[in-house]
Coordinates of C-alpha atoms in Angstrom, one line a residue:
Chain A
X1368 CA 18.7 -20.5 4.4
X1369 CA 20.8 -17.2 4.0
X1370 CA 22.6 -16.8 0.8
X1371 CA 25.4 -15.0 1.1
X1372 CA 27.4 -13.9 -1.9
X1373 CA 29.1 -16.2 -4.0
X1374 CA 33.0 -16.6 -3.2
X1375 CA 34.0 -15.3 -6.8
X1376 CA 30.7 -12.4 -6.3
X1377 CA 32.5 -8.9 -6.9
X1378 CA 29.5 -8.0 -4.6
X1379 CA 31.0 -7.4 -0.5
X1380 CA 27.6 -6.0 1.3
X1381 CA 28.1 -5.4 4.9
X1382 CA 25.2 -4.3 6.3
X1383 CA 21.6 -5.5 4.4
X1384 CA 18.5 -3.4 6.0
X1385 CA 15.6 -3.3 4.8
X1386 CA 12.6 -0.8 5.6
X1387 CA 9.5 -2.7 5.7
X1388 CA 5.8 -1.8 7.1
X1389 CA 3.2 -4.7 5.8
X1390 CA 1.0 -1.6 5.1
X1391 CA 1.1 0.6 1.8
X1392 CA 1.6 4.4 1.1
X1393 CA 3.0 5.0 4.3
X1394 CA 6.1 6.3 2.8
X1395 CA 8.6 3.1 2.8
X1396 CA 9.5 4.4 -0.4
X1397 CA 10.5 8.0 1.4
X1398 CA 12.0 6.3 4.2
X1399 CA 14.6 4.4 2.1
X1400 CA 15.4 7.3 -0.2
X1401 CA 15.8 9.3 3.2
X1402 CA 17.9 6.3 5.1
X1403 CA 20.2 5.9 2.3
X1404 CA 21.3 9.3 1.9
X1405 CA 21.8 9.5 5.3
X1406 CA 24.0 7.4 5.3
X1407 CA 25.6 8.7 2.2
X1408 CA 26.1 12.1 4.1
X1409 CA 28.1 10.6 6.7
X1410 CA 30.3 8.5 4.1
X1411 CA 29.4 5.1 3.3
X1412 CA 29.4 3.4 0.5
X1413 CA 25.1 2.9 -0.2
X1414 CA 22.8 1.2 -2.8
X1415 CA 19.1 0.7 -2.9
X1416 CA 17.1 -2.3 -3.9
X1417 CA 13.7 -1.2 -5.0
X1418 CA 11.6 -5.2 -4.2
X1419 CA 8.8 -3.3 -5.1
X1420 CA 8.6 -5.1 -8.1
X1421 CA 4.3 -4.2 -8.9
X1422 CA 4.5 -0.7 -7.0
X1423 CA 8.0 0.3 -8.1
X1424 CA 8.3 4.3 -6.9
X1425 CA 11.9 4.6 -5.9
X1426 CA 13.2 5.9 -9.4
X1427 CA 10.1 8.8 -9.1
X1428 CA 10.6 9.4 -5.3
X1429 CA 14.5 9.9 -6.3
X1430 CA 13.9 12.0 -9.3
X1431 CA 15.6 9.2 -11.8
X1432 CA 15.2 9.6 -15.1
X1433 CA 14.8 6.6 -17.9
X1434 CA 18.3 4.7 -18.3
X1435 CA 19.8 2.3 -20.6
X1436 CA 20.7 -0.5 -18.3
X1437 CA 24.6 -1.8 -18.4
X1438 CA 25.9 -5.1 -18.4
X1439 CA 29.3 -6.0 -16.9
X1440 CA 29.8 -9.5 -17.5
X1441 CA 27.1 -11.5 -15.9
X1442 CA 25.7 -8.7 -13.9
X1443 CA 23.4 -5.8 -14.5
X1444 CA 25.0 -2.5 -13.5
X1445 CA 23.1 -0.5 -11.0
X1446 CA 22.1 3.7 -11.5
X1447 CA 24.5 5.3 -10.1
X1448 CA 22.8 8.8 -9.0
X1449 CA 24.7 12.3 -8.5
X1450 CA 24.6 11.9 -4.8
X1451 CA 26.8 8.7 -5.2
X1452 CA 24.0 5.9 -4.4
X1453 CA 23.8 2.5 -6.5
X1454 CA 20.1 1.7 -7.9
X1455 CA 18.2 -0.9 -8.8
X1456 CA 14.4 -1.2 -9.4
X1457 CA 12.1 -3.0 -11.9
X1458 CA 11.1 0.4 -13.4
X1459 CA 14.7 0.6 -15.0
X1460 CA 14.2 -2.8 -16.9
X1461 CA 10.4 -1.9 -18.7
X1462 CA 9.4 0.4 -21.6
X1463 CA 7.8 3.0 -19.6
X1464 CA 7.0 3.8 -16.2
X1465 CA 3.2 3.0 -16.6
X1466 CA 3.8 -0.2 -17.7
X1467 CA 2.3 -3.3 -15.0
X1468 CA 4.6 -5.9 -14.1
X1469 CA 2.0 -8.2 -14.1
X1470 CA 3.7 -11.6 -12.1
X1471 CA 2.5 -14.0 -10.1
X1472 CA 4.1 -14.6 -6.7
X1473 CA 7.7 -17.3 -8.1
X1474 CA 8.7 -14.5 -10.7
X1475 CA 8.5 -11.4 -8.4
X1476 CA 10.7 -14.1 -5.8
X1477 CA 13.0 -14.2 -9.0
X1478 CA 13.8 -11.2 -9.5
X1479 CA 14.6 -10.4 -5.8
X1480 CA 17.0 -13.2 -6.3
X1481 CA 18.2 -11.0 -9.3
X1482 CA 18.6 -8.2 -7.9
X1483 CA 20.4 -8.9 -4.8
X1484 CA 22.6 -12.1 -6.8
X1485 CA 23.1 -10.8 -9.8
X1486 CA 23.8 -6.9 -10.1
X1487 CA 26.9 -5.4 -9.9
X1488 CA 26.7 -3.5 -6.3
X1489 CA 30.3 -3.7 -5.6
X1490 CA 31.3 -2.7 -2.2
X1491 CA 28.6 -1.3 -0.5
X1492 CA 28.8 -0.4 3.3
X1493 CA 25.0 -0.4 3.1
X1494 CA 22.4 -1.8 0.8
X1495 CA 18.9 -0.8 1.7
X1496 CA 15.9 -2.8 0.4
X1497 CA 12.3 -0.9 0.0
X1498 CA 9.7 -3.9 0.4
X1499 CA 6.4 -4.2 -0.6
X1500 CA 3.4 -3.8 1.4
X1501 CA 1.7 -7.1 2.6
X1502 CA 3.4 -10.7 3.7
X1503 CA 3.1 -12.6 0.7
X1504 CA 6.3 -13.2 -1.9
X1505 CA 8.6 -10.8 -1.4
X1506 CA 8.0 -10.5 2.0
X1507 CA 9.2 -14.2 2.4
X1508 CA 11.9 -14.6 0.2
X1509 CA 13.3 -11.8 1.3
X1510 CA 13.2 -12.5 5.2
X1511 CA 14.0 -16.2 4.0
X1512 CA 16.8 -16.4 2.1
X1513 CA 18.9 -12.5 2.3
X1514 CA 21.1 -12.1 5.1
X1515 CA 19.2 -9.0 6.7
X1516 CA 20.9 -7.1 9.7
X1517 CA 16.9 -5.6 10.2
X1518 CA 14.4 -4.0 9.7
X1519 CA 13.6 -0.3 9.6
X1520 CA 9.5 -0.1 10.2
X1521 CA 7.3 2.7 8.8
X1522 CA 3.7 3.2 10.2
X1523 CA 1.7 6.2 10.8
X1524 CA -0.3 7.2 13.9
X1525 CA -3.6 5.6 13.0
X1526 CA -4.7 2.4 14.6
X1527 CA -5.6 0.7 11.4
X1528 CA -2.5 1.4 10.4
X1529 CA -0.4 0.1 13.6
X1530 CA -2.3 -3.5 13.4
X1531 CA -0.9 -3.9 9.8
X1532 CA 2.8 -2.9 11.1
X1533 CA 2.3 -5.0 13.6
X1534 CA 1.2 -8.3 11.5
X1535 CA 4.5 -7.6 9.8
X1536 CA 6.6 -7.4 12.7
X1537 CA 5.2 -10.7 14.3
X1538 CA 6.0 -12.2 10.7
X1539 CA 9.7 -10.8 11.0
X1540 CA 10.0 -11.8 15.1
X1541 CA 9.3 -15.7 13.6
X1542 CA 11.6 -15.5 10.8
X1543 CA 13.9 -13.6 13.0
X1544 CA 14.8 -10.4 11.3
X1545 CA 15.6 -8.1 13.9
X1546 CA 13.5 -4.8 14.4
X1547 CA 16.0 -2.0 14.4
X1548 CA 13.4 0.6 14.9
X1549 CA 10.9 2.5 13.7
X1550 CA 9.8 5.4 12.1
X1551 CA 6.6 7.7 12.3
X1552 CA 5.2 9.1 9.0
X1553 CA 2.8 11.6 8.5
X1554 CA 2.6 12.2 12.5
X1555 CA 0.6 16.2 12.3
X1556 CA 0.4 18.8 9.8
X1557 CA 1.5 22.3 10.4
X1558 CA -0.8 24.5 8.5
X1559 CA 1.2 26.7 6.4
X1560 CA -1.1 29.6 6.7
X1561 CA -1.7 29.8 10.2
X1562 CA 1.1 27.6 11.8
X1563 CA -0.9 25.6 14.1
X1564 CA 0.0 22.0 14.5
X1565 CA -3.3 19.3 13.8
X1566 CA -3.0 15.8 13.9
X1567 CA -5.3 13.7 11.8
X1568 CA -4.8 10.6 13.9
X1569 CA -3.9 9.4 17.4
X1570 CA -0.8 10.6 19.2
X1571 CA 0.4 7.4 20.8
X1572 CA 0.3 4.5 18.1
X1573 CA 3.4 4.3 17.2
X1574 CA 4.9 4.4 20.8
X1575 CA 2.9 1.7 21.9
X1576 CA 3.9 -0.7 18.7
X1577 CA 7.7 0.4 19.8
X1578 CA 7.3 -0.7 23.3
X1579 CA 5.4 -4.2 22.2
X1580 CA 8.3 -4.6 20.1
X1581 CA 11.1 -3.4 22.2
X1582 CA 12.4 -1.2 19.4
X1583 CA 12.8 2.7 19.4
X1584 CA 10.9 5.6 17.8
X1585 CA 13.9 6.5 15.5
X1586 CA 11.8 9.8 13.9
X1587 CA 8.5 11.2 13.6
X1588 CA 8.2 13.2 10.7
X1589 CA 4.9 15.2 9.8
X1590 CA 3.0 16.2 6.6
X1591 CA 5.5 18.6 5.5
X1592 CA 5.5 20.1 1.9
X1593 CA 8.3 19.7 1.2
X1594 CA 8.3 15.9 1.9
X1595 CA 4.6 15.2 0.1
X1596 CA 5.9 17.2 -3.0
X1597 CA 9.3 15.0 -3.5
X1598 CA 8.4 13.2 -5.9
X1599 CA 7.5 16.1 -8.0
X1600 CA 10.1 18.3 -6.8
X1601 CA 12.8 16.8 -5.7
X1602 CA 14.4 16.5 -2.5
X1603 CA 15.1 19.8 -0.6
X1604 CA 17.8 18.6 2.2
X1605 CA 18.2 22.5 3.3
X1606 CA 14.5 22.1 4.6
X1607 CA 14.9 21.7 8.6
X1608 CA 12.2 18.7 8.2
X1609 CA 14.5 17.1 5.9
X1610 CA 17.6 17.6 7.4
X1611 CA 16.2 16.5 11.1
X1612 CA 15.2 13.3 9.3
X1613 CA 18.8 12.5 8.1
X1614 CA 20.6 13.2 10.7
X1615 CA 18.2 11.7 13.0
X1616 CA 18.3 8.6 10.9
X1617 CA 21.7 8.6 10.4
X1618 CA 22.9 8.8 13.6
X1619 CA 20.3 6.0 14.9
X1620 CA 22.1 3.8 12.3
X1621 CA 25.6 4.2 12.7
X1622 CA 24.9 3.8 16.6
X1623 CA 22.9 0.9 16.4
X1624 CA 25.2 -1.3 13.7
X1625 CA 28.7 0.2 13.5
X1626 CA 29.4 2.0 17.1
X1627 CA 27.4 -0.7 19.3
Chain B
X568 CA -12.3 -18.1 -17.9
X569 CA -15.2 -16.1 -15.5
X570 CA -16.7 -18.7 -12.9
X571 CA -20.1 -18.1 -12.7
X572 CA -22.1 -19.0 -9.8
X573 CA -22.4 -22.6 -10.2
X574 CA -26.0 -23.8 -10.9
X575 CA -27.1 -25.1 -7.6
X576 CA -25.3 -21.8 -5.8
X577 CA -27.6 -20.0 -3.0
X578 CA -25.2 -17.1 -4.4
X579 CA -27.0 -15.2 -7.1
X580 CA -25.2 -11.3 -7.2
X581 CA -25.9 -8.7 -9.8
X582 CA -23.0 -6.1 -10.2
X583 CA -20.1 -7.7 -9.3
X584 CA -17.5 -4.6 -8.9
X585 CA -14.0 -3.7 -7.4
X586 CA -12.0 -0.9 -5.7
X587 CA -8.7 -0.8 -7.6
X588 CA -5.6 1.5 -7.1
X589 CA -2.6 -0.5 -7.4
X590 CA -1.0 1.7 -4.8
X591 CA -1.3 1.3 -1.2
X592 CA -2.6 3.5 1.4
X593 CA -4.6 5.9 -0.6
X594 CA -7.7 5.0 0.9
X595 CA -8.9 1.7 -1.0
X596 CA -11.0 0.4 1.6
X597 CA -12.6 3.3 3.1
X598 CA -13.6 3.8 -0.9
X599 CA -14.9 0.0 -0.2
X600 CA -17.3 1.1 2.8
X601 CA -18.5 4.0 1.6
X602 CA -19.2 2.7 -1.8
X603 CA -21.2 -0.4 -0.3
X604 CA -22.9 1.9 2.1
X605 CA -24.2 4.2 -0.6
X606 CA -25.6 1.4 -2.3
X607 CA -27.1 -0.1 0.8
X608 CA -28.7 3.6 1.5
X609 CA -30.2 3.4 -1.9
X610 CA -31.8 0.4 -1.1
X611 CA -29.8 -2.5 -2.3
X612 CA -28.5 -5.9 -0.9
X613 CA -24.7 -5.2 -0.8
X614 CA -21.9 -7.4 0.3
X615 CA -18.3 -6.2 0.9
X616 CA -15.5 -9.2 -0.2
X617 CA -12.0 -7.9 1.4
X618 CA -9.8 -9.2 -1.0
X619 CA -6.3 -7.8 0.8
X620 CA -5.7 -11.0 2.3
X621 CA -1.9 -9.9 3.9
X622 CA -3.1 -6.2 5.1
X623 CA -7.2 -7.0 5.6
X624 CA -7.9 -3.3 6.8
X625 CA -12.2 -3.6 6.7
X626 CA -12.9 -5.2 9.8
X627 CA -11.2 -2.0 11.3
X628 CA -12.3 1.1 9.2
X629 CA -16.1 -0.8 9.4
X630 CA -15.5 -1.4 13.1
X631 CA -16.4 -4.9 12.9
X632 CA -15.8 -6.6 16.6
X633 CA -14.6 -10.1 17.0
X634 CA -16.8 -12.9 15.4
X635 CA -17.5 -16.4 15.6
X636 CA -18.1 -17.6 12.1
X637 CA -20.9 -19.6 11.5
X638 CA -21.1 -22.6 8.5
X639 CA -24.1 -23.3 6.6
X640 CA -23.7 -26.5 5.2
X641 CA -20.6 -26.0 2.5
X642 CA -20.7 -22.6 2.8
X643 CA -19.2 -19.9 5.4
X644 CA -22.0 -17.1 6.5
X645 CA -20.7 -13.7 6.0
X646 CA -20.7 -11.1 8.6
X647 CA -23.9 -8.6 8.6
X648 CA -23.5 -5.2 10.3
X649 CA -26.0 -3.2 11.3
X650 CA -26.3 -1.7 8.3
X651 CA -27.6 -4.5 6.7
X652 CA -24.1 -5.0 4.8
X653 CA -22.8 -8.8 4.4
X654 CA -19.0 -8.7 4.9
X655 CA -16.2 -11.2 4.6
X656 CA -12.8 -10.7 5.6
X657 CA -9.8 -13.2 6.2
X658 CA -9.3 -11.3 9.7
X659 CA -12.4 -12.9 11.2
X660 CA -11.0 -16.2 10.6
X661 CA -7.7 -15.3 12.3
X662 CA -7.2 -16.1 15.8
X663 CA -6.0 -11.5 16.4
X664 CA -6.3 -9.0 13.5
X665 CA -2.3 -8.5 14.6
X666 CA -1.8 -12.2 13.2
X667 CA 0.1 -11.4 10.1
X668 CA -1.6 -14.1 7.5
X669 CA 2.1 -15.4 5.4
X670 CA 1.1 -17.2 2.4
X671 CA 2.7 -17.4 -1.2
X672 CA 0.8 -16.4 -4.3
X673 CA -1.3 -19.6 -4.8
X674 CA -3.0 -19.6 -0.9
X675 CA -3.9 -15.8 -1.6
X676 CA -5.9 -17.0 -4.9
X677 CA -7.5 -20.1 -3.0
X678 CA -8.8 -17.4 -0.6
X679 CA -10.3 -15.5 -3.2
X680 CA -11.7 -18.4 -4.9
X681 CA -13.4 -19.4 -1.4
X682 CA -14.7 -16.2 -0.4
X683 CA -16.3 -15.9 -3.8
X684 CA -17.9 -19.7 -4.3
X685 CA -18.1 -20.8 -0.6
X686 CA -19.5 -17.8 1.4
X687 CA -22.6 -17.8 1.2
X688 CA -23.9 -14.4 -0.2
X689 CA -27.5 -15.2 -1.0
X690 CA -28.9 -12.7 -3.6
X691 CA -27.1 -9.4 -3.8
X692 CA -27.4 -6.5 -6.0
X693 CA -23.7 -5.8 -5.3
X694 CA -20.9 -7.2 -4.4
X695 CA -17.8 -4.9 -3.8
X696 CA -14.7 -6.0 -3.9
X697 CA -11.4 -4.5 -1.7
X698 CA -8.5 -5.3 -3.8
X699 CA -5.0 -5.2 -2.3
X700 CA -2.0 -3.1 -3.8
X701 CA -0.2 -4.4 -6.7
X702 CA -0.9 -6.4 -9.8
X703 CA 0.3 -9.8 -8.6
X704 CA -1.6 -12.8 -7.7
X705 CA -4.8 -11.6 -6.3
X706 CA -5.1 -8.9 -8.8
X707 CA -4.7 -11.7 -11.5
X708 CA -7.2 -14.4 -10.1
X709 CA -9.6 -11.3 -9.8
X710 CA -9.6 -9.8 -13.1
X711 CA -9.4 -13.7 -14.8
X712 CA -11.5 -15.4 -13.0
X713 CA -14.5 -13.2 -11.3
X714 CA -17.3 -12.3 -13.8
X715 CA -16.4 -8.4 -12.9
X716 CA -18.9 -5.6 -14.1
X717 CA -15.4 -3.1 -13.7
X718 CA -13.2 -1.2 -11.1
X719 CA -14.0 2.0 -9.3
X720 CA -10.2 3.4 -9.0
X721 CA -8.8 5.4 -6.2
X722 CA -6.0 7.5 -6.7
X723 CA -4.4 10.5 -4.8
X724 CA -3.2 14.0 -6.4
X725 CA 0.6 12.8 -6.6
X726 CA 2.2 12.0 -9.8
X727 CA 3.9 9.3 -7.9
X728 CA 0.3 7.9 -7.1
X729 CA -0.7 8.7 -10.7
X730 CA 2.0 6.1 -12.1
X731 CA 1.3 3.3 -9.8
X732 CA -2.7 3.8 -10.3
X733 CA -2.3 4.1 -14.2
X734 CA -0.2 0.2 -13.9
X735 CA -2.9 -1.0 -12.5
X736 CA -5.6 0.9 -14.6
X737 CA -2.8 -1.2 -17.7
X738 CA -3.2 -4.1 -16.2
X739 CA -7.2 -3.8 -16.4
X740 CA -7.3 -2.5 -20.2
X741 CA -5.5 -5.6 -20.8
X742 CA -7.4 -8.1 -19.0
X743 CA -11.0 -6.6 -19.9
X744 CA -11.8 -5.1 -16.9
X745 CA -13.8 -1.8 -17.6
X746 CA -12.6 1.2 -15.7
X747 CA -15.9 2.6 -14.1
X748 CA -14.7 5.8 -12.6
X749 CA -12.0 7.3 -10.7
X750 CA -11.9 8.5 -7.0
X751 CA -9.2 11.5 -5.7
X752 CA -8.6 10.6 -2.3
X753 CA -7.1 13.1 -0.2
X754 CA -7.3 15.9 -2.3
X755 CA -6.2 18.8 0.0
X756 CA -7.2 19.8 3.4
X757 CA -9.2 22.4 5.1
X758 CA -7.3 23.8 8.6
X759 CA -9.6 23.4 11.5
X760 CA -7.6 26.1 13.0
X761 CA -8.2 28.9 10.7
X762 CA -10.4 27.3 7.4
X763 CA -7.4 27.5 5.0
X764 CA -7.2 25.1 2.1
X765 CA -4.0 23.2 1.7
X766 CA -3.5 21.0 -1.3
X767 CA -0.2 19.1 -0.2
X768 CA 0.1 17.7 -3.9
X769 CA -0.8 18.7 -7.5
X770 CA -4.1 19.5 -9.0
X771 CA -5.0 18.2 -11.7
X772 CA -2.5 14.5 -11.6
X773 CA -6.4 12.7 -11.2
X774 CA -8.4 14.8 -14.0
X775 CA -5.3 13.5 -16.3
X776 CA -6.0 10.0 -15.6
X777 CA -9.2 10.2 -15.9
X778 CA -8.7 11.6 -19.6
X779 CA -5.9 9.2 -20.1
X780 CA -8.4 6.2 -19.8
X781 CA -11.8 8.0 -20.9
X782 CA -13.3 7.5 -17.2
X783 CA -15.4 9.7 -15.3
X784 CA -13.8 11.8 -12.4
X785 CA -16.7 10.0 -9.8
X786 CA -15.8 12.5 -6.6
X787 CA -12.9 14.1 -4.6
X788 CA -12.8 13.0 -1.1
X789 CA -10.8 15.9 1.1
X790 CA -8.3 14.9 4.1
X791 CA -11.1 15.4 6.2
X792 CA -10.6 14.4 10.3
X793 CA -14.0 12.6 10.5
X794 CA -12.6 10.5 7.2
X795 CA -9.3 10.0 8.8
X796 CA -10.4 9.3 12.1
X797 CA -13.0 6.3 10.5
X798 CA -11.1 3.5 12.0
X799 CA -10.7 4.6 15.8
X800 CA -13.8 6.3 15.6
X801 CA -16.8 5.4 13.4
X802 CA -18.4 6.5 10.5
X803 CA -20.4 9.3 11.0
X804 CA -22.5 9.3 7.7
X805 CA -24.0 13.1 9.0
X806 CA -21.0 14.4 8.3
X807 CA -21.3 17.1 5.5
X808 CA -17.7 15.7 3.5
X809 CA -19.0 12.0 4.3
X810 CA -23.2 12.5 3.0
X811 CA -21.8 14.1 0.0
X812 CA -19.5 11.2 -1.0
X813 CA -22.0 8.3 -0.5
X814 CA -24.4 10.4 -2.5
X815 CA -22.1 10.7 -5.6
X816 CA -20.9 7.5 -5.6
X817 CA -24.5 5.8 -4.8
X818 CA -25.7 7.8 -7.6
X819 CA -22.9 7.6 -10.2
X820 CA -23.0 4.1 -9.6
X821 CA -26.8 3.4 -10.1
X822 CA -26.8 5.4 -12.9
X823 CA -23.9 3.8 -14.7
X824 CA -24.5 0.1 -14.0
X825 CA -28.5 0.0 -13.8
X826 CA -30.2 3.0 -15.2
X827 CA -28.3 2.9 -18.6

């Protein structure tokens, strides 16, 4: 069922991950800003595709402002940011930001089509997809008919949490997408005013949906400021949360697809 | 296009309302529960419909066990806790809540359709609704086709939040929904180490909305442990942060939809 590009496609992707989690807000969004620039730091060529197509948040996570979209021919041409990364995401393509994309399940498949057939990504060592939360559409076409190296899995360290990861990862084990790891978000808070460490949830959730998978804890990253404000501040890779996070990433990534 | 109760229904429910956000993860159906429950402590007949049919999360933050469903002629009974709440969720009918549930768009709006006109409710003052993320199927076959009294939103203090919620709050305007009131989940956060307030976001990204769309600002709900910790550990309705949510939104509630 894979679609690979055309044999006439300018497109030449090499490795297609995406970072899925089957549960919202738990910073998929982040996590692909975060992965892709990772990778940009060590060199490669990276885009993102935002298949958030009803909870778009890439261009605000990554600070984009409005564009006019290009056309090259029969292809849309991504952003291109300062950083070097190719992006595409529905919020580029509607009048303003607050706008719903209000489509039933065969036109958000469509426009996954779109954007992975039909823009102008060039040669890309690394094209990461943000997915939507829950296992509906997107979910399925994407698994379906892309030809994903992985997944990158976000969850947090709360139960509730876990069994929504792990619904998602059962649906990816039968459509067999590969589970390249995962990531822990939001894992304690280190109170700015007094330095001690809390955490809101459990400590071991996470682990234990690695081992059931068989893939690794990549990262855990906590509540940092720095992190929560990104979308209103920008990304700060000086701050030693930050940077641990790419290079952690990173190097899981090049290990795991180039060097292995 | 509203579907009443047909005219031999056993259904017969008063306020029909919902807990919108568009986003994921900011708290949705913990809003659910406590919203239900302050009704039910005011003395009403209150059903919960979970309506997230890919990431169902209300079995777990209501800690619901296991059940056997029972049939009542053509309808299915609904859950009822101890509390007196009727509850229907698709992860009772799942064989394990970590059974991810991968349907297109048209089997998530059957679902809806069922649990709405084949579970059998009996007379309810309310029934509230647990919406999913996004403005897709389900959020369509909601807003068209439920005879909705209007959505309670939830939102966070992020301007990233802010722009997904205000889609949704869009997509409502458009379809006739009325906004009832807003909630700010996870406002800031008191340090159980030393009593320090963190807000980890903005200030005022909520208030805005709640301008923007001319609804009332219903309660801010602080990242509080006994809040966070709901799923793996119970409500505890003594709680000072939990007593004084149920009591605003029980009250905003009963004064908006029944007293004027």
């Amino acid at each position: 069922m894979d679609q690979p590009e055309k044999k006439d496609s300018p497109n030449k992707i090499k490795y297609l991950i995406g970072v899925m989690s089957g549960k919202g807000g738990v910073g998929k969004s982040t996590v692909t800003y975060l992965t892709a620039l990772a990778l940009r730091q060590k060199g490669y060529r990276v885009g993102i595709l935002d298949a958030d197509i009803t909870g778009a948040s890439i261009p605000r996570i990554m600070h984009l402002p409005r564009y006019d979209m290009k056309v090259s021919g029969d292809f849309i041409c991504p952003v291109e940011t300062e950083q070097g990364l190719k992006v595409m995401s529905i919020s580029f393509l509607v009048d303003n930001e607050e706008q719903p994309v209000i489509w039933r399940g065969p036109l958000l498949s469509r426009a996954i089509q779109q954007f992975w057939g039909e823009v102008l990504w060039g040669e890309l060592d690394f094209l990461v997809i943000d997915m939507p939360p829950g296992t509906s559409d997107v979910a399925i076409t994407v698994m379906q008919s892309l030809p994903l190296k992985g997944f990158i899995y976000v969850s947090t360290p709360q139960n509730l949490v876990s069994v929504v990861v792990a619904r998602s990862m059962q649906m990816a084990e039968r459509l067999e997408v590969p589970a390249l790891g995962l990531v822990e978000n939001m894992s304690y808070f280190i109170c700015p005013h007094c330095g001690q460490k809390t955490y809101f949830y459990g400590q071991d959730e996470t682990e234990k949906l690695a081992r059931q998978f068989g893939a690794e804890l990549i990262v855990r990253i906590p509540i940092s400021l720095d992190l929560a404000r990104l979308p209103s501040e920008g990304l700060k890779p000086e701050s030693p949360d930050v940077a641990e996070v790419l290079e952690k990433l990173g190097t899981f990534l090049i290990n795991k697809l180039i060097i292995s």
